Short mmCIF file of C-alpha atoms and ligand atoms in Angstrom, two decimals:
data_model
loop_
_atom_site.label_atom_id
_atom_site.label_comp_id
_atom_site.label_asym_id
_atom_site.label_seq_id
_atom_site.Cartn_x
_atom_site.Cartn_y
_atom_site.Cartn_z
CA MET A 1 0.00 0.00 0.02
CA THR A 2 1.44 3.34 -0.98
CA GLU A 3 1.26 6.27 1.37
CA VAL A 4 -1.10 8.91 0.24
CA GLU A 5 -1.80 12.24 1.77
CA PRO A 6 -4.59 12.08 4.32
CA THR A 7 -7.60 14.33 4.17
CA ILE A 8 -7.62 16.68 7.12
CA ILE A 9 -11.09 17.83 8.10
CA PRO A 10 -10.78 21.03 10.18
CA ARG A 11 -12.83 21.59 13.35
CA ASP A 12 -15.41 23.74 11.60
CA ALA A 13 -16.12 21.08 8.95
CA HIS A 14 -17.07 18.14 11.19
CA PRO A 15 -19.57 17.79 14.00
CA ILE A 16 -17.35 16.33 16.76
CA SER A 17 -17.36 18.50 19.81
CA ARG A 18 -15.29 18.06 22.98
CA ARG A 19 -18.57 18.38 24.92
CA ASP A 20 -19.55 14.93 23.66
CA ILE A 21 -16.27 13.24 24.56
CA SER A 22 -16.01 11.75 28.03
CA ASP A 23 -14.01 13.80 30.52
CA ASN A 24 -11.75 10.83 31.17
CA ALA A 25 -10.95 10.34 27.51
CA LEU A 26 -10.13 14.07 27.24
CA LYS A 27 -7.89 13.78 30.33
CA VAL A 28 -5.95 10.97 28.69
CA LEU A 29 -5.66 12.81 25.36
CA TYR A 30 -4.47 16.05 27.00
CA ARG A 31 -1.95 14.35 29.24
CA LEU A 32 -0.37 12.40 26.39
CA ARG A 33 -0.13 15.60 24.37
CA LYS A 34 1.38 17.54 27.25
CA ALA A 35 4.03 14.84 27.57
CA GLY A 36 4.99 15.45 23.96
CA TYR A 37 3.19 12.52 22.32
CA GLN A 38 0.63 12.47 19.57
CA ALA A 39 -2.87 11.74 20.85
CA TYR A 40 -6.01 10.93 18.91
CA MET A 41 -9.45 9.62 19.63
CA VAL A 42 -10.08 6.83 17.13
CA GLY A 43 -12.51 4.10 16.10
CA GLY A 44 -16.07 3.92 17.35
CA GLY A 45 -15.82 7.25 19.23
CA VAL A 46 -15.12 9.29 16.11
CA ARG A 47 -17.46 7.21 13.97
CA ASP A 48 -20.41 7.40 16.28
CA LEU A 49 -20.05 11.07 17.22
CA SER A 50 -19.78 11.93 13.51
CA LEU A 51 -23.16 10.25 13.05
CA GLY A 52 -24.66 12.02 16.06
CA ARG A 53 -24.73 8.79 18.07
CA GLU A 54 -23.51 8.12 21.55
CA PRO A 55 -20.30 6.05 21.49
CA LYS A 56 -20.11 2.91 23.62
CA ASP A 57 -16.59 3.75 24.68
CA PHE A 58 -13.67 5.94 23.75
CA ASP A 59 -10.42 4.57 22.31
CA VAL A 60 -7.20 6.50 22.08
CA ALA A 61 -4.29 6.05 19.64
CA THR A 62 -0.81 7.46 20.26
CA ASP A 63 2.83 7.18 19.31
CA ALA A 64 3.73 6.58 22.96
CA HIS A 65 4.64 2.95 23.62
CA PRO A 66 2.57 1.07 26.17
CA GLU A 67 5.26 1.33 28.83
CA GLU A 68 5.46 5.08 28.25
CA VAL A 69 1.69 5.36 28.61
CA ALA A 70 1.92 3.42 31.86
CA GLN A 71 4.43 5.92 33.20
CA LEU A 72 1.98 8.80 32.64
CA PHE A 73 -0.96 7.24 34.42
CA ARG A 74 -1.01 5.72 37.89
CA ASN A 75 -4.34 4.06 37.09
CA CYS A 76 -2.97 2.19 34.09
CA ARG A 77 -2.70 -1.50 33.36
CA LEU A 78 -0.99 -3.12 30.38
CA ILE A 79 -3.00 -5.94 28.89
CA GLY A 80 -3.06 -8.29 25.91
CA ARG A 81 -0.63 -10.54 24.16
CA ARG A 82 -1.96 -10.49 20.67
CA PHE A 83 -2.13 -6.72 20.89
CA ARG A 84 -0.40 -5.06 23.80
CA LEU A 85 -2.58 -2.24 25.06
CA ALA A 86 -2.76 0.20 27.91
CA HIS A 87 -6.01 0.43 29.86
CA VAL A 88 -6.40 3.61 31.88
CA HIS A 89 -9.01 3.06 34.61
CA PHE A 90 -11.34 5.71 35.95
CA GLY A 91 -13.75 3.91 38.22
CA PRO A 92 -15.97 1.89 35.90
CA GLU A 93 -14.76 3.67 32.77
CA ILE A 94 -11.75 2.32 30.93
CA ILE A 95 -9.96 4.32 28.25
CA GLU A 96 -8.12 2.00 25.93
CA VAL A 97 -4.84 3.48 24.68
CA ALA A 98 -3.23 1.73 21.70
CA THR A 99 0.14 2.51 20.21
CA PHE A 100 0.22 3.07 16.41
CA ARG A 101 0.91 -0.25 14.70
CA ALA A 102 2.82 -0.90 11.55
CA LEU A 103 1.32 -2.73 8.55
CA PRO A 104 1.94 -6.44 8.16
CA PRO A 105 4.86 -7.28 5.82
CA PRO A 106 3.96 -8.62 2.38
CA ASP A 107 5.19 -12.19 2.77
CA ASP A 108 3.64 -14.99 4.67
CA ASP A 109 4.65 -17.19 7.58
CA VAL A 110 7.13 -14.84 9.10
CA ALA A 111 7.91 -14.31 12.71
CA GLU A 112 9.93 -11.22 13.27
CA GLY A 113 10.16 -10.83 17.00
CA GLU A 114 7.07 -8.98 17.99
CA ARG A 115 4.96 -9.92 15.03
CA VAL A 116 3.85 -13.48 14.42
CA ILE A 117 1.99 -14.43 11.26
CA ASP A 118 0.73 -17.92 10.71
CA ASN A 119 -0.73 -18.82 7.36
CA GLY A 120 -1.72 -15.24 6.59
CA ARG A 121 -3.28 -14.83 10.01
CA ILE A 122 -1.90 -12.22 12.37
CA VAL A 123 -1.29 -14.04 15.62
CA ARG A 124 0.70 -11.38 17.37
CA ASP A 125 1.14 -7.80 16.31
CA ASN A 126 3.33 -5.57 18.37
CA VAL A 127 5.39 -3.80 15.73
CA TYR A 128 4.85 -0.10 16.13
CA GLY A 129 4.45 2.38 13.31
CA THR A 130 3.06 5.73 12.27
CA LEU A 131 -0.48 7.06 12.28
CA ALA A 132 -0.70 6.48 8.52
CA GLU A 133 0.26 2.86 8.96
CA ASP A 134 -2.00 2.41 11.94
CA ALA A 135 -4.93 3.77 9.94
CA LEU A 136 -4.49 1.28 7.11
CA ARG A 137 -4.36 -1.74 9.36
CA ARG A 138 -7.72 -0.97 10.95
CA ASP A 139 -10.66 -2.94 9.65
CA PHE A 140 -13.22 -0.62 8.05
CA THR A 141 -12.81 2.84 6.55
CA VAL A 142 -15.40 4.24 8.94
CA ASN A 143 -13.37 2.89 11.85
CA ALA A 144 -10.17 4.56 10.74
CA LEU A 145 -10.88 8.21 11.51
CA TYR A 146 -8.69 10.01 13.98
CA TYR A 147 -9.70 13.06 16.04
CA ASN A 148 -6.60 15.07 16.80
CA ILE A 149 -6.55 16.64 20.24
CA ALA A 150 -3.85 19.08 19.09
CA ASP A 151 -6.13 21.01 16.75
CA PHE A 152 -9.51 19.24 16.93
CA SER A 153 -9.32 18.22 13.29
CA VAL A 154 -10.20 14.73 11.96
CA VAL A 155 -7.54 12.85 10.01
CA ASP A 156 -8.84 10.52 7.32
CA HIS A 157 -6.42 8.16 5.58
CA ALA A 158 -8.91 5.70 4.12
CA GLY A 159 -11.92 7.63 2.81
CA GLY A 160 -13.84 6.97 5.98
CA MET A 161 -15.74 10.29 5.98
CA GLU A 162 -17.14 9.65 2.57
CA ASP A 163 -18.23 6.15 3.55
CA LEU A 164 -19.82 7.50 6.73
CA GLN A 165 -21.84 9.89 4.63
CA GLY A 166 -22.70 7.22 2.10
CA GLY A 167 -23.63 4.64 4.69
CA VAL A 168 -21.06 2.08 3.56
CA ILE A 169 -19.12 -0.58 5.50
CA ARG A 170 -15.97 -1.14 3.48
CA LEU A 171 -12.83 -3.02 4.42
CA ILE A 172 -9.60 -1.13 3.99
CA GLY A 173 -7.27 -2.91 1.48
CA ASP A 174 -7.88 -6.26 -0.16
CA PRO A 175 -10.94 -7.86 1.45
CA ARG A 176 -9.68 -11.45 1.05
CA GLU A 177 -6.37 -10.66 2.71
CA ARG A 178 -8.02 -8.74 5.49
CA TYR A 179 -10.40 -11.62 6.28
CA GLN A 180 -7.55 -14.06 6.11
CA GLU A 181 -5.56 -12.01 8.63
CA ASP A 182 -8.50 -12.00 10.98
CA PRO A 183 -11.68 -13.94 10.08
CA VAL A 184 -13.62 -12.27 12.88
CA ARG A 185 -13.73 -9.20 10.68
CA MET A 186 -16.47 -11.04 8.70
CA LEU A 187 -18.66 -10.86 11.79
CA ARG A 188 -17.70 -7.30 12.46
CA ALA A 189 -18.82 -6.29 8.97
CA VAL A 190 -22.29 -7.66 9.74
CA ARG A 191 -22.33 -6.14 13.18
CA PHE A 192 -21.47 -2.60 12.06
CA ALA A 193 -23.86 -2.78 9.09
CA LEU A 194 -26.69 -3.60 11.48
CA LYS A 195 -25.63 -1.18 14.22
CA LEU A 196 -25.33 1.78 11.87
CA GLY A 197 -27.99 0.75 9.33
CA PHE A 198 -25.24 0.77 6.63
CA ARG A 199 -24.83 -1.52 3.67
CA ILE A 200 -21.81 -3.73 3.19
CA HIS A 201 -19.90 -2.64 0.10
CA PRO A 202 -20.18 -5.33 -2.59
CA GLU A 203 -16.42 -5.96 -2.65
CA THR A 204 -16.39 -6.34 1.12
CA ALA A 205 -19.36 -8.69 1.00
CA ALA A 206 -18.27 -10.80 -1.98
CA PRO A 207 -15.73 -13.10 -0.21
CA LEU A 208 -18.00 -13.79 2.80
CA PRO A 209 -19.74 -17.02 1.69
CA GLU A 210 -16.55 -18.72 0.53
CA MET A 211 -14.43 -17.57 3.47
CA ALA A 212 -17.00 -18.07 6.21
CA SER A 213 -15.68 -21.48 7.21
CA ALA A 214 -12.48 -19.83 8.48
CA LEU A 215 -14.49 -18.82 11.54
CA ALA A 216 -14.53 -22.42 12.62
CA ASP A 217 -11.02 -22.24 13.96
CA MET A 218 -11.23 -18.94 15.71
CA PRO A 219 -10.88 -19.05 19.50
CA ALA A 220 -14.32 -19.99 20.90
CA ALA A 221 -14.07 -17.38 23.66
CA ARG A 222 -13.66 -14.62 21.14
CA LEU A 223 -16.58 -15.90 19.13
CA PHE A 224 -18.71 -15.89 22.27
CA ASP A 225 -17.98 -12.18 22.70
CA GLU A 226 -18.81 -11.48 19.07
CA ALA A 227 -21.96 -13.62 19.19
CA LEU A 228 -23.25 -11.63 22.13
CA LYS A 229 -22.61 -8.37 20.34
CA LEU A 230 -24.47 -9.71 17.31
CA PHE A 231 -27.46 -11.29 19.06
CA MET A 232 -27.97 -9.16 22.12
CA ALA A 233 -27.58 -5.60 20.84
CA GLY A 234 -31.20 -5.04 19.85
CA THR A 235 -30.91 -6.29 16.23
CA GLY A 236 -30.54 -9.98 16.92
CA LEU A 237 -33.16 -11.10 14.43
CA SER A 238 -31.60 -9.13 11.61
CA ALA A 239 -28.20 -10.45 12.65
CA PHE A 240 -29.46 -14.02 12.39
CA GLU A 241 -30.90 -13.33 8.94
CA MET A 242 -27.80 -11.54 7.68
CA LEU A 243 -25.47 -14.19 9.07
CA ARG A 244 -27.45 -16.88 7.28
CA HIS A 245 -27.52 -14.84 4.11
CA TYR A 246 -23.70 -14.70 4.03
CA GLY A 247 -23.12 -18.26 5.16
CA LEU A 248 -21.67 -17.03 8.48
CA PHE A 249 -24.20 -18.74 10.73
CA GLU A 250 -23.15 -22.27 9.82
CA PRO A 251 -19.58 -22.10 11.16
CA LEU A 252 -20.83 -20.44 14.37
CA MET A 253 -23.61 -22.93 15.09
CA PRO A 254 -23.13 -25.92 12.79
CA LEU A 255 -25.52 -28.20 14.66
CA THR A 256 -28.36 -25.70 14.49
CA ALA A 257 -27.60 -25.02 10.85
CA GLU A 258 -27.80 -28.74 10.17
CA ALA A 259 -31.13 -29.06 11.95
CA LEU A 260 -32.53 -26.08 10.07
CA ALA A 261 -31.45 -27.57 6.76
CA GLU A 262 -33.25 -30.80 7.40
CA GLU A 263 -36.45 -31.64 5.62
CA GLY A 264 -39.54 -30.90 7.63
CA SER A 265 -37.79 -28.35 9.83
CA GLU A 266 -39.64 -25.27 8.51
CA ASP A 267 -41.11 -24.45 11.88
CA TRP A 268 -37.74 -23.96 13.50
CA ILE A 269 -36.95 -20.70 11.69
CA PRO A 270 -40.04 -18.98 13.10
CA PHE A 271 -39.15 -20.44 16.49
CA ILE A 272 -35.67 -18.93 16.50
CA ALA A 273 -37.03 -15.72 14.95
CA ALA A 274 -39.57 -15.43 17.79
CA ALA A 275 -36.86 -15.88 20.40
CA LEU A 276 -34.64 -13.25 18.80
CA ARG A 277 -37.54 -10.80 18.27
CA ASN A 278 -38.40 -11.20 21.89
CA THR A 279 -34.85 -10.47 22.92
CA ASP A 280 -34.74 -7.43 20.63
CA GLU A 281 -37.94 -6.08 22.16
CA ARG A 282 -36.57 -6.54 25.66
CA VAL A 283 -33.34 -4.75 24.73
CA SER A 284 -35.20 -1.81 23.31
CA ALA A 285 -37.38 -1.68 26.41
CA ASP A 286 -34.22 -1.72 28.56
CA LYS A 287 -35.14 -5.02 30.14
CA PRO A 288 -32.48 -7.51 31.09
CA VAL A 289 -31.72 -10.35 28.68
CA THR A 290 -29.61 -13.44 29.16
CA PRO A 291 -27.50 -15.49 26.81
CA ALA A 292 -28.71 -18.62 28.63
CA PHE A 293 -32.26 -18.26 27.27
CA LEU A 294 -31.17 -17.08 23.88
CA PHE A 295 -28.71 -19.93 23.31
CA ALA A 296 -31.27 -22.39 24.66
CA ALA A 297 -33.49 -21.28 21.80
CA LEU A 298 -30.76 -21.15 19.14
CA LEU A 299 -29.65 -24.71 19.94
CA TRP A 300 -33.01 -26.27 20.63
CA PRO A 301 -33.63 -27.46 17.05
CA ALA A 302 -30.33 -29.37 17.29
CA VAL A 303 -31.20 -30.82 20.70
CA ARG A 304 -34.58 -31.99 19.40
CA ARG A 305 -33.00 -33.53 16.36
CA ARG A 306 -30.48 -35.47 18.41
CA GLU A 307 -33.12 -36.50 20.91
CA ALA A 308 -35.23 -37.93 18.06
CA GLU A 309 -32.24 -39.91 16.80
CA LEU A 310 -31.67 -41.40 20.21
CA VAL A 311 -35.34 -42.27 20.63
CA GLU A 312 -35.30 -43.81 17.21
CA ALA A 313 -32.37 -45.95 18.39
CA GLY A 314 -34.47 -47.20 21.26
CA GLU A 315 -33.64 -44.84 24.15
CA ALA A 316 -36.49 -43.63 26.36
CA GLN A 317 -37.65 -40.02 25.93
CA VAL A 318 -36.40 -38.41 29.09
CA PRO A 319 -32.89 -39.91 29.13
CA ALA A 320 -32.69 -39.18 25.41
CA LEU A 321 -33.31 -35.51 26.05
CA GLN A 322 -30.75 -35.47 28.87
CA ARG A 323 -28.14 -37.04 26.62
CA ALA A 324 -28.97 -34.91 23.62
CA SER A 325 -28.69 -31.82 25.81
CA SER A 326 -25.21 -32.76 27.07
CA GLU A 327 -23.99 -33.75 23.64
CA ILE A 328 -25.19 -30.65 21.81
CA GLN A 329 -23.88 -28.35 24.51
CA ALA A 330 -20.48 -30.02 24.52
CA LEU A 331 -20.16 -29.94 20.74
CA GLN A 332 -21.29 -26.35 20.42
CA GLN A 333 -18.74 -25.33 23.07
CA SER A 334 -15.87 -25.77 20.56
CA ARG A 335 -17.26 -22.98 18.38
CA ILE A 336 -18.80 -20.57 20.87
CA ALA A 337 -17.57 -20.94 24.40
CA LEU A 338 -20.54 -20.36 26.66
CA PRO A 339 -19.37 -19.70 30.21
CA LYS A 340 -20.77 -22.16 32.77
CA ARG A 341 -22.98 -19.50 34.31
CA PHE A 342 -24.93 -19.57 31.05
CA SER A 343 -24.55 -23.15 29.87
CA ILE A 344 -25.85 -24.64 33.13
CA PRO A 345 -29.14 -22.71 33.17
CA MET A 346 -29.42 -23.26 29.42
CA ARG A 347 -29.43 -27.03 29.89
CA GLU A 348 -31.80 -26.75 32.77
CA VAL A 349 -34.30 -24.92 30.60
CA TRP A 350 -34.06 -27.81 28.15
CA THR A 351 -34.27 -30.66 30.63
CA LEU A 352 -37.21 -29.12 32.53
CA GLN A 353 -39.37 -29.29 29.38
CA PRO A 354 -40.66 -32.87 29.81
CA ARG A 355 -41.72 -32.05 33.33
CA PHE A 356 -44.41 -29.75 31.99
CA GLU A 357 -46.10 -32.84 30.55
CA ARG A 358 -46.70 -34.26 33.99
CA ARG A 359 -49.51 -32.32 35.57
CA GLY A 360 -50.25 -34.34 38.67
CA GLY A 361 -50.90 -31.86 41.53
CA LYS A 362 -47.84 -32.51 43.62
CA ARG A 363 -45.43 -32.75 40.73
CA ALA A 364 -46.78 -29.68 39.08
CA ARG A 365 -46.50 -27.67 42.29
CA ARG A 366 -42.91 -28.81 42.72
CA LEU A 367 -42.06 -27.61 39.20
CA LEU A 368 -43.69 -24.26 39.93
CA GLY A 369 -41.28 -23.82 42.82
CA HIS A 370 -38.22 -24.63 40.74
CA PRO A 371 -35.77 -21.69 40.56
CA ARG A 372 -35.75 -22.00 36.80
CA PHE A 373 -39.49 -22.37 36.40
CA ARG A 374 -40.05 -18.97 34.86
CA ALA A 375 -37.43 -19.37 32.16
CA ALA A 376 -38.53 -22.92 31.41
CA TYR A 377 -42.16 -21.81 31.16
CA ASP A 378 -41.31 -18.93 28.83
CA PHE A 379 -39.44 -21.44 26.74
CA LEU A 380 -42.46 -23.71 26.65
CA GLU A 381 -44.53 -20.77 25.34
CA LEU A 382 -41.99 -20.23 22.64
CA ARG A 383 -42.12 -23.88 21.68
CA ALA A 384 -45.89 -23.76 21.49
CA GLN A 385 -45.63 -20.86 19.01
CA ALA A 386 -43.57 -23.12 16.76
CA GLY A 387 -45.89 -26.08 17.17
CA ASP A 388 -43.26 -27.91 19.24
CA ALA A 389 -45.59 -28.01 22.26
CA SER A 390 -49.35 -27.82 22.51
CA GLN A 391 -51.17 -24.53 23.16
CA GLU A 392 -53.41 -26.47 25.49
CA LEU A 393 -50.44 -27.41 27.65
CA VAL A 394 -49.31 -23.77 27.84
CA GLN A 395 -52.83 -22.69 28.78
CA TRP A 396 -52.97 -25.29 31.50
CA TRP A 397 -49.80 -23.94 33.08
CA ARG A 398 -50.99 -20.41 32.69
CA ASP A 399 -54.08 -21.28 34.72
CA PHE A 400 -52.11 -23.38 37.18
CA GLN A 401 -49.82 -20.49 37.99
CA ASP A 402 -52.85 -18.52 39.04
CA GLN A 403 -54.47 -21.33 41.04
CA PRO A 404 -51.80 -23.78 42.07
CA GLU A 405 -53.97 -25.13 44.91
CA LYS A 406 -56.64 -26.30 42.49
CA PRO A 407 -55.09 -27.79 39.36
CA PRO A 408 -57.26 -26.80 36.40
CA SER A 409 -58.99 -29.50 34.50
CA GLN A 410 -57.08 -30.52 31.39
CA LYS A 411 -59.73 -29.30 29.04
CA LYS A 412 -60.11 -25.79 30.40
CA GLY A 413 -59.75 -23.36 27.59
CA SER A 414 -59.04 -19.73 26.96
CA GLY A 415 -58.71 -17.53 30.02
CA SER A 416 -57.98 -13.94 29.31
CA SER A 417 -58.40 -13.09 32.96
CA SER A 418 -55.82 -15.68 33.89
CA ARG A 419 -53.44 -14.13 31.45
CA ARG A 420 -53.88 -10.78 33.13
CA ARG A 421 -53.03 -12.24 36.49
CA ARG A 422 -50.36 -14.52 35.24
CA GLY A 423 -46.97 -13.78 36.60
CA SER A 424 -48.08 -11.71 39.57
CA ARG A 425 -49.20 -14.54 41.75
CA GLY A 426 -47.22 -17.34 40.18
CA ARG A 427 -44.14 -15.26 40.43
CA GLY A 428 -44.74 -14.42 44.06
CA ARG A 429 -45.03 -18.06 44.86
CA ALA A 430 -41.90 -19.08 43.11
CA ARG A 431 -40.05 -16.34 44.91
CA ALA A 432 -41.42 -17.29 48.27
CA LYS A 433 -40.15 -20.78 47.77
CA ASP A 434 -36.66 -20.23 46.56
CA GLY A 435 -35.73 -16.98 48.16
CA GLY A 436 -36.02 -14.61 45.24
CA GLU A 437 -34.19 -16.23 42.41
CA GLY A 438 -37.23 -17.71 40.84
CA GLY A 439 -39.38 -15.06 39.34
CA ALA A 440 -38.84 -11.57 37.97
CA GLY A 441 -39.29 -12.56 34.34
CA ASP A 442 -42.23 -11.09 32.56
CA GLY A 443 -42.16 -13.32 29.58
CA GLY A 444 -39.78 -14.23 26.86
CA GLY A 445 -36.29 -13.17 27.68
CA SER A 446 -36.22 -14.69 31.14
CA PRO A 447 -33.45 -12.68 32.68
CA GLU A 448 -33.24 -15.00 35.65
CA ALA A 449 -31.88 -17.84 33.63
CA GLY A 450 -28.20 -17.31 34.00
CA SER A 451 -28.03 -14.53 36.53
P1 LIG B 501 -17.92 -0.46 19.24
O1 LIG B 501 -17.00 -0.23 20.41
O2 LIG B 501 -19.03 0.47 19.09
O3 LIG B 501 -18.34 -1.88 19.10
P2 LIG B 501 -15.54 0.11 17.75
O4 LIG B 501 -15.34 0.54 16.34
O5 LIG B 501 -15.02 1.01 18.83
O6 LIG B 501 -17.08 -0.22 17.92
P3 LIG B 501 -13.85 -1.91 18.89
O7 LIG B 501 -14.00 -3.38 18.80
O8 LIG B 501 -13.99 -1.22 20.20
O9 LIG B 501 -14.89 -1.30 17.86
O10 LIG B 501 -12.45 -1.54 18.25
C1 LIG B 501 -11.94 -0.24 18.24
C2 LIG B 501 -11.24 0.05 16.91
O11 LIG B 501 -10.13 -0.83 16.76
C3 LIG B 501 -12.10 -0.19 15.70
O12 LIG B 501 -12.82 0.96 15.40
C4 LIG B 501 -11.06 -0.49 14.63
O13 LIG B 501 -10.46 0.70 14.17
C5 LIG B 501 -10.02 -1.25 15.39
N1 LIG B 501 -10.23 -2.74 15.36
C6 LIG B 501 -10.91 -3.48 16.25
N2 LIG B 501 -10.92 -4.76 15.88
C7 LIG B 501 -10.24 -4.87 14.76
C8 LIG B 501 -9.90 -5.94 13.90
N3 LIG B 501 -10.27 -7.17 14.17
N4 LIG B 501 -9.13 -5.66 12.82
C9 LIG B 501 -8.74 -4.39 12.54
N5 LIG B 501 -9.05 -3.35 13.29
C10 LIG B 501 -9.78 -3.52 14.40
MG1 LIG B 502 -14.97 0.67 20.87
#
């Protein structure tokens, strides 16, 4: 890549105002500058402020090396191996300070001290460079804008301003190479397109289907982080659709993809869509959501499929579900690493499902008092929507939550009054029994699963 002159957008020609930048980020920028270093706000901060949006966090780029940054701030910790970074802590706010990085060398499979490249993939990258170099190794043009604290101008090396105005997500450089260096950029393209309502430039989108499988050998912990950002940011349903469109869903959740591709599985798409829509609605209403419930839904088609295979092979229903749950969870773990605090409640939501079938008074009351009852019941409702459980069963449990002392007759039908009361009383009971962990959900997202 040849060095070209950057476009400098002066203060009066862009909308970024210091009033919108966090005091702590400004503190970091000013102190670096006072110590004689270059200091820029970069990435999401510049991008989002330019669009009149509130940034999630503020990142800083500088020519000071991490150790030099650490000397300027008492509240600083150096982190990362793949990328060494300085984190400056201000209570709950962390300002990430990154040193300008140089571009990767043209040839493959080299390890030159602080940079390790394996098969085109950047495994470690701690070779420092200039702002111009740093700009060109960022992912998308709109993420490569630098706000200069020295004169409040914005420095644009990659045509980011134009793409911001045009609503375009475009990789810097050769898309294939950039995905090869870091396949997670494929997911980031989708994420930013959804977050900003932008379109992915055709050249940036073109390699996605054929390169998608490279995600399969990304670290599962990193993919968990990305999956949360994709599915739990308020546009989860669109994320699911866009990931499927580009072939990116398959490497993330191969077992679900397989179950969805099977003949006669048409009802599973609306099932997953309903779960994601529900989560999206909760996010926009500022209600808590949990990955445990969401992943329970995303993986359920695979669990059901495996369960059916085991039953076919002669295993009894309940042990078949238990085994299918363990197997699917374990296999999925190699792609997206769900922490135990989510995977345990996820499996519980699954394995509680057969217990809804048994409506004998004592058993049903015991299930009602289960700490995970609410989440499991919400899940049952979701299943009924997809025809995977009967509406009559859901109605029975709705009524039973209102009147647990008198189990409703199995035929009792529509009760709009019971729906109105549902949750208030049933929830109170569950809470009384298990000391507070039980209830609190008001349908769908079931925040208590996993908290
Ligand atoms: P948000 O914080 O809103 O999710 P962001 O753009 O700040 O968006 P981060 O993941 O915080 O995204 O990364 C900060 C910046 O670091 C990005 O804007 C981009 O310039 C650069 N960056 C992050 N990840 C990569 C990557 N995988 N490849 C290249 N550059 C990256
Ligand atoms: Mg950020």
